[in-house]
Coordinates of C-alpha atoms in Angstrom, one line a residue:
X1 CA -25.5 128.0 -128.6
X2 CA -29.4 128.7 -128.1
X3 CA -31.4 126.5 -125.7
X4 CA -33.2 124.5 -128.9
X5 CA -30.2 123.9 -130.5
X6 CA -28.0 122.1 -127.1
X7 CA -28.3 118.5 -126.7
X8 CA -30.5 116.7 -124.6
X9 CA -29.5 114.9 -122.4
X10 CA -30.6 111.5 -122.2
X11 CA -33.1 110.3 -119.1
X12 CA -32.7 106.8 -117.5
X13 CA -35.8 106.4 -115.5
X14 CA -36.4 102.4 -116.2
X15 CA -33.2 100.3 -116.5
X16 CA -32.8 96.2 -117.0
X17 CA -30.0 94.3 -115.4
X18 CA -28.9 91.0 -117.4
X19 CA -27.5 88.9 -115.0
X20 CA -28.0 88.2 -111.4
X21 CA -24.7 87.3 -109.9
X22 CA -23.3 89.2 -107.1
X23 CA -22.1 92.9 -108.7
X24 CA -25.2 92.5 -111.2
X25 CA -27.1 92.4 -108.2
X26 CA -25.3 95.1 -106.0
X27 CA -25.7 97.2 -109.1
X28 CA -29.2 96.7 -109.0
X29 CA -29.6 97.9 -105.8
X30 CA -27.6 100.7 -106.2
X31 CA -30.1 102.0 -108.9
X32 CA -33.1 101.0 -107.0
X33 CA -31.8 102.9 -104.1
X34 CA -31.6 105.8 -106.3
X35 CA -35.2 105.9 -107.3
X36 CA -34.6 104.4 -110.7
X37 CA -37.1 101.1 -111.5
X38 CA -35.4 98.3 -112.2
X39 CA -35.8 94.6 -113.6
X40 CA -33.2 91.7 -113.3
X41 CA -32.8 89.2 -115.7
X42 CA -31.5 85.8 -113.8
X43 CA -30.9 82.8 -115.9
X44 CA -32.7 80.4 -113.3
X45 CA -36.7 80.9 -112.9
X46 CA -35.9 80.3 -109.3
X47 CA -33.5 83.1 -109.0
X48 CA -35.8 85.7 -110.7
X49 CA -38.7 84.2 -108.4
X50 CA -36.7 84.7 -105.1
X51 CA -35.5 88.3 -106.1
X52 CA -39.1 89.5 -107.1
X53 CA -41.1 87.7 -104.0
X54 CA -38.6 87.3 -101.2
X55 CA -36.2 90.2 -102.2
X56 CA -33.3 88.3 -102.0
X57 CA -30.6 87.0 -104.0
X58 CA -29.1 84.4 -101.1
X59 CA -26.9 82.2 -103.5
X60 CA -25.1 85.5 -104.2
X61 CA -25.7 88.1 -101.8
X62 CA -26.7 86.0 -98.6
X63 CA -28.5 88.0 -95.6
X64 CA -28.9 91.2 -98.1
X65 CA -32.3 92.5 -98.1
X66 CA -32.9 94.0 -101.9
X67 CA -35.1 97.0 -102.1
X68 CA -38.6 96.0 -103.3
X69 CA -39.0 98.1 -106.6
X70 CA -36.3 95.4 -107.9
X71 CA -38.4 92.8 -109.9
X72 CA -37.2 90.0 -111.8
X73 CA -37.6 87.4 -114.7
X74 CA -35.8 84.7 -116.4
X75 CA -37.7 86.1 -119.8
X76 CA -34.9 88.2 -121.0
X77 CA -37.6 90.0 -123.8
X78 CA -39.6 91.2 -120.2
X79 CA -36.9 92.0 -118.3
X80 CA -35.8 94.5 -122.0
X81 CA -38.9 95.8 -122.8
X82 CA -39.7 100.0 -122.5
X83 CA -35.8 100.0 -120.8
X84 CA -33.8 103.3 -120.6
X85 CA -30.7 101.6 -119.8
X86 CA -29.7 97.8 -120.4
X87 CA -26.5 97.1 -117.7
X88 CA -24.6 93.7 -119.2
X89 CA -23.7 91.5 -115.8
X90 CA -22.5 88.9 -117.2
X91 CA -18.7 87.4 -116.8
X92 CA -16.5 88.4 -119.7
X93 CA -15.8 85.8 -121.4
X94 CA -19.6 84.7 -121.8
X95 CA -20.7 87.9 -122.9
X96 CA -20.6 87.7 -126.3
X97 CA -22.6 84.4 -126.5
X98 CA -25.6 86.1 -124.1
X99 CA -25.2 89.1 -126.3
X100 CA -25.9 87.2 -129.3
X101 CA -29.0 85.6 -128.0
X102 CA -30.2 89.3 -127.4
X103 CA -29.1 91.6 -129.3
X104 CA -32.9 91.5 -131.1
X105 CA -34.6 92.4 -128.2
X106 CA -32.3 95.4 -127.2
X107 CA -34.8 98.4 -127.4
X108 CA -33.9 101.3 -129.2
X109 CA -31.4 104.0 -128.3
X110 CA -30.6 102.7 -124.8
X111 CA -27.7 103.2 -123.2
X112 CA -25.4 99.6 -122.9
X113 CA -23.7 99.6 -119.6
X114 CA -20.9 96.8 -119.0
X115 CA -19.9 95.8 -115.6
X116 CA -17.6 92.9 -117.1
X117 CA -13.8 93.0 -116.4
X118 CA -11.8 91.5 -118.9
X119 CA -10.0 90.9 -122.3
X120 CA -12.0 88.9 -124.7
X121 CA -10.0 85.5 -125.3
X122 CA -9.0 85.0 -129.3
X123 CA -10.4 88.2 -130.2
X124 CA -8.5 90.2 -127.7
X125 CA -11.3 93.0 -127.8
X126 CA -12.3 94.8 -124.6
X127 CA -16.1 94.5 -123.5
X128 CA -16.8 97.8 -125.0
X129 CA -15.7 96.6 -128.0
X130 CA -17.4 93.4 -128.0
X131 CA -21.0 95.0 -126.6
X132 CA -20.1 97.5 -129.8
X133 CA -19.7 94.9 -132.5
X134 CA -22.4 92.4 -131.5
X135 CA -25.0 95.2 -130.6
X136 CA -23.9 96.8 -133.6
X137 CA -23.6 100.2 -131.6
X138 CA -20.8 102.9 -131.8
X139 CA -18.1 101.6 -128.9
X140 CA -18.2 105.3 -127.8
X141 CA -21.1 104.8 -126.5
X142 CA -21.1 102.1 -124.2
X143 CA -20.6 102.7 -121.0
X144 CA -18.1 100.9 -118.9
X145 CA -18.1 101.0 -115.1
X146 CA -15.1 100.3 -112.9
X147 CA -13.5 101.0 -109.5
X148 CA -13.5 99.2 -106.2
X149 CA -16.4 98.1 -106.3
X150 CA -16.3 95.2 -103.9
X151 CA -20.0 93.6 -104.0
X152 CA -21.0 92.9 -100.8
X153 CA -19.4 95.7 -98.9
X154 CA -21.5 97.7 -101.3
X155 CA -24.5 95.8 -100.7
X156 CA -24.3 96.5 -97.4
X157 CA -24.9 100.1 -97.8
X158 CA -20.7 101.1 -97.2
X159 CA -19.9 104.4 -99.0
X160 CA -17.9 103.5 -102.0
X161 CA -17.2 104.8 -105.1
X162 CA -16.6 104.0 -108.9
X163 CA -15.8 105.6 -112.5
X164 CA -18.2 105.3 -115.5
X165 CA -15.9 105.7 -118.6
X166 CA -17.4 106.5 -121.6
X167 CA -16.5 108.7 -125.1
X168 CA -20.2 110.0 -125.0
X169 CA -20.2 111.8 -121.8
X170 CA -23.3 112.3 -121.6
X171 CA -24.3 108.8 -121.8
X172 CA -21.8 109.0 -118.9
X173 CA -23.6 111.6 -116.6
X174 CA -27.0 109.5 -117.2
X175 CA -25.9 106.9 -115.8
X176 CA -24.3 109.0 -113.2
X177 CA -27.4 110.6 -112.4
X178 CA -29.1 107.3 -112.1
X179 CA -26.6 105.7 -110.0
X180 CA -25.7 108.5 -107.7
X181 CA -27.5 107.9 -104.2
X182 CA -26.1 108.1 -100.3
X183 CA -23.7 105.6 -100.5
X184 CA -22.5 105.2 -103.8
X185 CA -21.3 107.9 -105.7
X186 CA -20.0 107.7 -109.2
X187 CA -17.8 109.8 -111.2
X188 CA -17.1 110.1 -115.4
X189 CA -14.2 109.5 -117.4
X190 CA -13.8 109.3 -121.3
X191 CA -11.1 106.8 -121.2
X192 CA -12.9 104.2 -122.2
X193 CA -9.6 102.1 -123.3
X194 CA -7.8 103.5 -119.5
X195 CA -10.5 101.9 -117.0
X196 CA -11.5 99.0 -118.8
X197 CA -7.6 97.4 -119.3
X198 CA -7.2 98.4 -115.6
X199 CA -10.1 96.7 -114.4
X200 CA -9.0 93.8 -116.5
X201 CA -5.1 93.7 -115.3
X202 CA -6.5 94.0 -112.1
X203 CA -8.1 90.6 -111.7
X204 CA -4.4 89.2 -112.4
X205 CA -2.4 91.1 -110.3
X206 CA -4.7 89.9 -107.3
X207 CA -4.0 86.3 -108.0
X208 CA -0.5 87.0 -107.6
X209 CA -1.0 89.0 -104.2
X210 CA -3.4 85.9 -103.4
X211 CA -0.5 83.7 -103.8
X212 CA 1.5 85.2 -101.6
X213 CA -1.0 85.5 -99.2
X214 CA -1.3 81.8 -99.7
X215 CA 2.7 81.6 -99.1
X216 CA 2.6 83.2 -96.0
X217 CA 4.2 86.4 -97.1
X218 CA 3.3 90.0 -95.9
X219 CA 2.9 93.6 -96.3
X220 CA 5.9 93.8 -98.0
X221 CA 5.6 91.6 -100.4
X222 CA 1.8 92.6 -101.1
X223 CA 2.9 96.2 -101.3
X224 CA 5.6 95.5 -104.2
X225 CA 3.0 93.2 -106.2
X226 CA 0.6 96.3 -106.1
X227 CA 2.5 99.0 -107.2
X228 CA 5.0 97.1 -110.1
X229 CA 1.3 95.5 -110.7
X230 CA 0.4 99.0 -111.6
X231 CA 3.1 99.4 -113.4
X232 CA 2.8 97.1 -115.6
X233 CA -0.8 98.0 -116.0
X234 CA -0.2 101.3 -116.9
X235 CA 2.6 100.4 -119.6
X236 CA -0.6 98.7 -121.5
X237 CA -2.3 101.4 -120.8
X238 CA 0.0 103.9 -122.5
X239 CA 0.8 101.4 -125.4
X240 CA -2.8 101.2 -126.3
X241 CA -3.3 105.0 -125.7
X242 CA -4.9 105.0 -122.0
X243 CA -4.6 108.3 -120.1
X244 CA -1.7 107.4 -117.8
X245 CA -4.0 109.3 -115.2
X246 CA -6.5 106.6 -115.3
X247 CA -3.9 104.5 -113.6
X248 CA -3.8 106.8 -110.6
X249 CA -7.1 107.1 -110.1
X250 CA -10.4 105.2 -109.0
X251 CA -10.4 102.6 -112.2
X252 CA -6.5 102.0 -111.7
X253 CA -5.0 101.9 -107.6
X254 CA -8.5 101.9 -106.4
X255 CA -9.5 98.8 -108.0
X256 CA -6.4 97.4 -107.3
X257 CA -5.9 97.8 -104.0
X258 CA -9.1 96.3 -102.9
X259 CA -8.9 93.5 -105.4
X260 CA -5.6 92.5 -104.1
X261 CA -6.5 93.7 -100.6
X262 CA -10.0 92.0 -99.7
X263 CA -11.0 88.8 -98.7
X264 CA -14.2 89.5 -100.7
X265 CA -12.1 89.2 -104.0
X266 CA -12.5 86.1 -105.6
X267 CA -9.7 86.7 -107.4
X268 CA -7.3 87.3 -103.9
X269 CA -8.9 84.3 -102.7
X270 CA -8.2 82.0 -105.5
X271 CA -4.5 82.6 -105.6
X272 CA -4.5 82.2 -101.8
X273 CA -6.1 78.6 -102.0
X274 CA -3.5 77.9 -105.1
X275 CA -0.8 79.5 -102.7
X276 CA -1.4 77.3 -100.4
X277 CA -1.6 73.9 -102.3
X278 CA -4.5 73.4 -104.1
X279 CA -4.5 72.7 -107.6
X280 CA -6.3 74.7 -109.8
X281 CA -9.5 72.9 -110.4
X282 CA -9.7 72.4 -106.5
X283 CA -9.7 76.4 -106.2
X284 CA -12.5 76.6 -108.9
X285 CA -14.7 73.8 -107.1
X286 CA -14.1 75.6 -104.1
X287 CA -15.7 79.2 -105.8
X288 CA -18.8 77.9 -105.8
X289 CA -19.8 79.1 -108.9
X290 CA -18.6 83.1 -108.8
X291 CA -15.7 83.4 -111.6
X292 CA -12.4 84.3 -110.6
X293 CA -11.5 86.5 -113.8
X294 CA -7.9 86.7 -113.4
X295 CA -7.7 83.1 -114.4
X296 CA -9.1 83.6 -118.1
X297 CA -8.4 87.3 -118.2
X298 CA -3.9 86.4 -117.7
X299 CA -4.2 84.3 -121.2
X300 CA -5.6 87.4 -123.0
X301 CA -4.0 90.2 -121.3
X302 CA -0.5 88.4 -121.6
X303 CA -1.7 88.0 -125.5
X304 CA -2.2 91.3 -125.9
X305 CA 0.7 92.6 -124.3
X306 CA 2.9 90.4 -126.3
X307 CA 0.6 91.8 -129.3
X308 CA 1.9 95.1 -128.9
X309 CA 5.2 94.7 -127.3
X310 CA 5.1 95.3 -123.8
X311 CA 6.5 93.4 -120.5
X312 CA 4.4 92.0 -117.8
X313 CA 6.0 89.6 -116.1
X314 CA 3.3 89.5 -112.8
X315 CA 0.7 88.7 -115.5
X316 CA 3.3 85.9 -117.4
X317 CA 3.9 84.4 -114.2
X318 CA 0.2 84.0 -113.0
X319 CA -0.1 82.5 -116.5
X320 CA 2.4 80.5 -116.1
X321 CA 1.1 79.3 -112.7
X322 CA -2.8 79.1 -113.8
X323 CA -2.2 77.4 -117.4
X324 CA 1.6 75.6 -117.1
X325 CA 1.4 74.1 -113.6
X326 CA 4.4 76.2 -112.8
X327 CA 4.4 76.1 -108.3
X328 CA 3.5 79.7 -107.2
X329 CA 6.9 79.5 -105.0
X330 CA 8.6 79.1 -107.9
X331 CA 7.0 81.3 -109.9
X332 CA 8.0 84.4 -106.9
X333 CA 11.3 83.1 -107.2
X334 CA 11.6 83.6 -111.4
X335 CA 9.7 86.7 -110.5
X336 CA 12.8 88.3 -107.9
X337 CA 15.8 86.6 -109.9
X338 CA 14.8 89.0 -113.0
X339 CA 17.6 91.1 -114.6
X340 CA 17.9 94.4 -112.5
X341 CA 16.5 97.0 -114.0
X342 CA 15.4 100.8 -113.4
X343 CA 12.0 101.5 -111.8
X344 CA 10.7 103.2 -114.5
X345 CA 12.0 101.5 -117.5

């Protein structure tokens, strides 16, 4: 192939961030910390005022300093205009609704990142797929991004890592490029359909290791909700044509051990305030606001699964617990009394 006839490949210099919770925010230091100029689109006019004057997002990320090229607005046509990149930082199951509202203002031919984990309730679409049919954009194009990506540690500066999955991999190594800076370093996958279940899944297997936490069980215990976590994961995953490698890698055990490993999850710390007695609405109020995905994401996932005829009985049993009222003791306990079975089957 001649040097005029190879593809270019596409520049992110200018990139908006819609939504200014904690990982929207992270993310948006990440890329300012990597030279790239970025705006942040908060909901509240407050919000967008503190983030642009003070450099701070203290609701989300309290005692983080943000870098100072980071401005923000609650115009969402502002933060949008003359971007390279538009990053969607919105919880899952409100995406398509913000989507809707601005799909019109999307410019042209930029890449759409998602940072969303989850399964779309009803629909049963991943966020790729929603971003794709509201945007009106080829799903291989969207970029997903996954991997333990705990917010505040990253904040903080600690090295960390993540995957951004895409079928276009170029679109891929853009945002790679833009992202890439001395703490955070992303790597590219194309399966798009591998990292975004896993981060999904995820979110429910770390109720479950919440729980137990909340129950006063240990390593053990956390260990085996983990790994047949994974399993379970990865049985999706190979239904719905994943790469089972995906499981084993960054988007799959990496998420999940520091979802279901952190205190900083607010999924792990949701099941441990429901393992230890409070009622489901109390472990909400107690949030303060930041979603605990698991909680919407078990109805879907469990959907799907059903869908397509595969067992996951750690994501039945947090459904059962989050939307019967089944105890979380009792729920372990259906959980071990299973028929015996091979590992692998």
């Amino acid at each position: 192939m001649s040097p005029e006839s190879q593809p270019v490949q596409p520049q992110v210099r200018r990139v908006t961030v819609l939504g200014a919770g904690s990982w929207g925010t992270t993310f948006a230091k990440v890329l300012a910390d990597a030279g790239r100029d970025v705006t942040m689109w908060a909901r509240r006019p407050e919000v967008a005022e503190e983030i642009s004057q003070r450099h701070s997002n203290e609701a989300y990320l309290p005692g983080i300093t943000l870098p100072e090229q980071i401005g923000a607005t609650s115009d969402p046509a502002k933060a949008l205009e003359g971007a390279d990149a538009v990053v969607l930082a919105v919880p899952s199951q409100s995406l398509r609704a913000n989507l809707v509202r601005w799909r019109d203002l999307l410019p042209k031919g930029a890449i759409l990142v998602s940072l969303a984990k989850g399964v779309e309730l009803d629909t049963l679409l991943r966020m790729s797929e929603v971003i794709s049919e509201i945007a009106g954009v080829p799903s291989g194009e969207v970029v997903a991004v996954s991997g333990p990506n705990l917010a505040r540690e990253i904040a903080q500066g600690q090295p960390a890592a993540a995957v951004l999955a895409c079928a276009d991999h170029d679109r891929a190594v853009a945002i790679q490029q833009a992202a890439f800076n001395s703490y955070f370093r992303p790597y590219t996958n194309t399966d798009v359909v591998g990292c975004e279940l896993a981060g999904a899944c995820k979110n429910v297997i770390a109720l479950s290791c919440g729980m137990a936490a909340g129950l006063g069980f240990g390593a053990n215990t956390m260990a085996t909700l983990i790994t047949r976590g994974l399993a379970e994961m990865a049985r999706l995953g190979a239904k719905l044509g994943a790469d089972p490698l995906t499981f084993a890698g960054l988007a799959g055990v990496g998420d999940l051990v520091a979802t279901c490993s952190s205190p900083l999850s607010r999924n792990r710390t949701f099941g441990e305030r429901v393992g230890r007695g409070e009622t489901i609405e109390e472990a909400k109020a107690a949030q303060g606001g930041q979603v605990a995905e698991g909680v919407a994401s078990c109805v879907s996932i469990r959907a799907l699964a059903a869908q397509v005829g595969v067992d996951m009985p750690i994501t039945e049993a947090m459904y059962r617990v989050c939307h019967e009222g089944c105890a979380p003791a009792r729920a372990g306990a259906e959980l071990l009394g299973r028929q015996q079975k091979h590992e692998w089957s």
